[in-house]
mmCIF file of C-alpha atoms in Angstrom:
data_model
loop_
_atom_site.group_PDB
_atom_site.id
_atom_site.type_symbol
_atom_site.label_atom_id
_atom_site.label_comp_id
_atom_site.label_asym_id
_atom_site.label_seq_id
_atom_site.Cartn_x
_atom_site.Cartn_y
_atom_site.Cartn_z
ATOM 1 C CA MET A 1 -13.770 18.894 15.616
ATOM 2 C CA LEU A 2 -13.810 22.141 13.609
ATOM 3 C CA SER A 3 -10.056 22.399 13.905
ATOM 4 C CA PHE A 4 -9.743 18.823 12.496
ATOM 5 C CA SER A 5 -11.920 19.541 9.482
ATOM 6 C CA LYS A 6 -9.984 22.794 8.830
ATOM 7 C CA GLY A 7 -6.782 20.856 9.004
ATOM 8 C CA ARG A 8 -8.069 18.292 6.670
ATOM 9 C CA LYS A 9 -9.268 20.886 4.143
ATOM 10 C CA LEU A 10 -5.913 22.678 4.382
ATOM 11 C CA CYS A 11 -4.132 19.353 3.697
ATOM 12 C CA GLU A 12 -6.413 18.942 0.571
ATOM 13 C CA ILE A 13 -5.597 22.449 -0.654
ATOM 14 C CA LEU A 14 -1.905 22.016 -0.203
ATOM 15 C CA LEU A 15 -1.868 18.608 -2.023
ATOM 16 C CA ALA A 16 -4.129 20.007 -4.851
ATOM 17 C CA ASN A 17 -2.517 21.337 -8.033
ATOM 18 C CA ASP A 18 -2.304 25.168 -8.323
ATOM 19 C CA GLU A 19 -4.558 25.377 -11.388
ATOM 20 C CA HIS A 20 -7.443 23.887 -9.460
ATOM 21 C CA PHE A 21 -6.653 26.095 -6.570
ATOM 22 C CA VAL A 22 -6.761 29.299 -8.587
ATOM 23 C CA ALA A 23 -10.076 28.172 -10.259
ATOM 24 C CA SER A 24 -11.498 27.310 -6.835
ATOM 25 C CA GLU A 25 -10.526 30.799 -5.564
ATOM 26 C CA LYS A 26 -12.248 32.475 -8.593
ATOM 27 C CA SER A 27 -15.395 30.445 -8.086
ATOM 28 C CA LYS A 28 -15.539 31.359 -4.351
ATOM 29 C CA THR A 29 -15.245 35.070 -5.337
ATOM 30 C CA THR A 30 -18.159 34.540 -7.792
ATOM 31 C CA GLU A 31 -20.081 32.846 -5.111
ATOM 32 C CA ILE A 32 -19.566 35.689 -2.614
ATOM 33 C CA PHE A 33 -20.729 38.289 -5.149
ATOM 34 C CA THR A 34 -23.749 36.237 -6.227
ATOM 35 C CA ALA A 35 -24.752 35.702 -2.568
ATOM 36 C CA LEU A 36 -24.345 39.406 -1.735
ATOM 37 C CA ALA A 37 -26.389 40.354 -4.846
ATOM 38 C CA GLU A 38 -29.101 38.032 -3.957
ATOM 39 C CA LEU A 39 -29.218 39.186 -0.464
ATOM 40 C CA SER A 40 -29.278 42.815 -1.351
ATOM 41 C CA LYS A 41 -32.152 42.523 -3.684
ATOM 42 C CA PHE A 42 -34.538 40.897 -1.091
ATOM 43 C CA LYS A 43 -37.214 43.297 -0.230
ATOM 44 C CA THR A 44 -38.513 42.428 3.230
ATOM 45 C CA ILE A 45 -42.010 40.985 3.069
ATOM 46 C CA LYS A 46 -44.261 42.729 5.663
ATOM 47 C CA VAL A 47 -46.249 40.298 7.828
ATOM 48 C CA VAL A 48 -49.991 41.241 7.799
ATOM 49 C CA ASN A 49 -51.641 37.883 7.545
ATOM 50 C CA LYS A 50 -51.085 34.096 7.509
ATOM 51 C CA GLU A 51 -50.118 33.986 3.813
ATOM 52 C CA SER A 52 -47.606 36.896 4.230
ATOM 53 C CA ALA A 53 -46.165 35.239 7.279
ATOM 54 C CA THR A 54 -45.515 32.088 5.333
ATOM 55 C CA LYS A 55 -43.889 34.012 2.513
ATOM 56 C CA ARG A 56 -41.744 35.937 5.012
ATOM 57 C CA ILE A 57 -40.557 32.722 6.643
ATOM 58 C CA ASN A 58 -39.669 31.253 3.195
ATOM 59 C CA GLN A 59 -37.863 34.458 2.420
ATOM 60 C CA TRP A 60 -35.857 34.123 5.587
ATOM 61 C CA ARG A 61 -35.024 30.551 4.766
ATOM 62 C CA ASN A 62 -33.755 31.592 1.366
ATOM 63 C CA GLN A 63 -31.730 34.307 2.908
ATOM 64 C CA GLU A 64 -30.174 31.888 5.293
ATOM 65 C CA THR A 65 -29.013 29.744 2.393
ATOM 66 C CA TYR A 66 -27.073 32.738 0.887
ATOM 67 C CA CYS A 67 -25.624 33.548 4.299
ATOM 68 C CA GLU A 68 -24.397 30.035 4.621
ATOM 69 C CA LYS A 69 -22.782 30.338 1.160
ATOM 70 C CA LEU A 70 -21.037 33.472 2.333
ATOM 71 C CA LEU A 71 -19.692 31.817 5.495
ATOM 72 C CA ILE A 72 -18.400 28.796 3.444
ATOM 73 C CA ALA A 73 -16.656 31.172 0.979
ATOM 74 C CA ALA A 74 -15.152 33.109 3.872
ATOM 75 C CA GLU A 75 -13.875 30.001 5.410
ATOM 76 C CA SER A 76 -12.366 28.982 1.994
ATOM 77 C CA PHE A 77 -10.483 32.188 1.926
ATOM 78 C CA ASN A 78 -9.237 31.755 5.435
ATOM 79 C CA LEU A 79 -7.914 28.318 4.441
ATOM 80 C CA LEU A 80 -6.217 29.966 1.411
ATOM 81 C CA HIS A 81 -4.637 32.365 3.789
ATOM 82 C CA LEU A 82 -3.323 29.508 5.953
ATOM 83 C CA ALA A 83 -2.095 27.679 2.886
ATOM 84 C CA LEU A 84 -0.057 30.774 1.871
ATOM 85 C CA LEU A 85 1.505 30.872 5.276
ATOM 86 C CA VAL A 86 2.692 27.282 4.875
ATOM 87 C CA GLN A 87 4.079 28.227 1.350
ATOM 88 C CA ILE A 88 6.002 31.138 3.079
ATOM 89 C CA TYR A 89 7.509 28.689 5.537
ATOM 90 C CA ASP A 90 8.420 26.315 2.673
ATOM 91 C CA ASP A 91 9.983 29.263 0.684
ATOM 92 C CA LEU A 92 12.024 30.285 3.811
ATOM 93 C CA THR A 93 13.180 26.705 4.227
ATOM 94 C CA LYS A 94 14.389 26.539 0.651
ATOM 95 C CA LEU A 95 16.094 29.968 0.892
ATOM 96 C CA SER A 96 18.039 28.875 3.944
ATOM 97 C CA SER A 97 19.196 25.711 2.300
ATOM 98 C CA GLU A 98 20.175 27.596 -0.867
ATOM 99 C CA LEU A 99 22.204 29.974 1.366
ATOM 100 C CA GLU A 100 23.641 26.811 3.078
ATOM 101 C CA ALA A 101 23.329 28.625 6.485
ATOM 102 C CA LYS A 102 21.628 26.708 9.232
ATOM 103 C CA ASN A 103 21.421 29.728 11.505
ATOM 104 C CA VAL A 104 19.604 31.673 8.860
ATOM 105 C CA ASN A 105 16.778 29.081 8.869
ATOM 106 C CA LEU A 106 16.142 29.580 12.538
ATOM 107 C CA GLY A 107 16.517 33.251 12.434
ATOM 108 C CA LEU A 108 14.089 33.599 9.518
ATOM 109 C CA PHE A 109 11.570 31.454 11.198
ATOM 110 C CA ARG A 110 11.885 33.483 14.570
ATOM 111 C CA SER A 111 11.529 36.723 12.768
ATOM 112 C CA CYS A 112 8.574 35.469 10.778
ATOM 113 C CA ASP A 113 7.001 34.201 14.015
ATOM 114 C CA LEU A 114 7.543 37.464 15.819
ATOM 115 C CA TYR A 115 6.160 39.470 12.826
ATOM 116 C CA LEU A 116 3.113 37.342 12.374
ATOM 117 C CA LYS A 117 2.729 36.899 16.129
ATOM 118 C CA LEU A 118 2.121 33.180 15.764
ATOM 119 C CA ALA A 119 3.244 32.554 19.241
ATOM 120 C CA GLU A 120 0.128 34.431 20.487
ATOM 121 C CA LYS A 121 -2.151 32.089 18.601
ATOM 122 C CA PRO A 122 -2.141 28.818 20.558
ATOM 123 C CA ASN A 123 -4.148 26.607 18.100
ATOM 124 C CA LYS A 124 -2.331 27.749 14.965
ATOM 125 C CA GLU A 125 1.199 26.515 15.398
ATOM 126 C CA ILE A 126 3.161 25.810 12.419
ATOM 127 C CA GLY A 127 6.565 24.224 12.283
#
């Protein structure tokens, strides 16, 4: 199910216009730094009674929210990385057709696969 949602998000990114994509990338960077800043300024509440225990649990919940934001931002960057790989393949395809050499296409893809070791990643086939 996770692979399906990643694939759908990757498709959305690839179909989106580049301006939105760059803006989204900047906003994710801002989210990461905001979440890190919030997490780093938390001073752990020492549990000494029922009231401090309640405050500590609420603090933990707030920290969890920032951790989730970090995970979402990291996943967004991972999807960006995958989108860039697709763009590399598109560029290689265009290059091979510009050179009008069918063997170049296959050779470029093979060398790219070897270099990136895509063959070793079973669930990340591109082609």
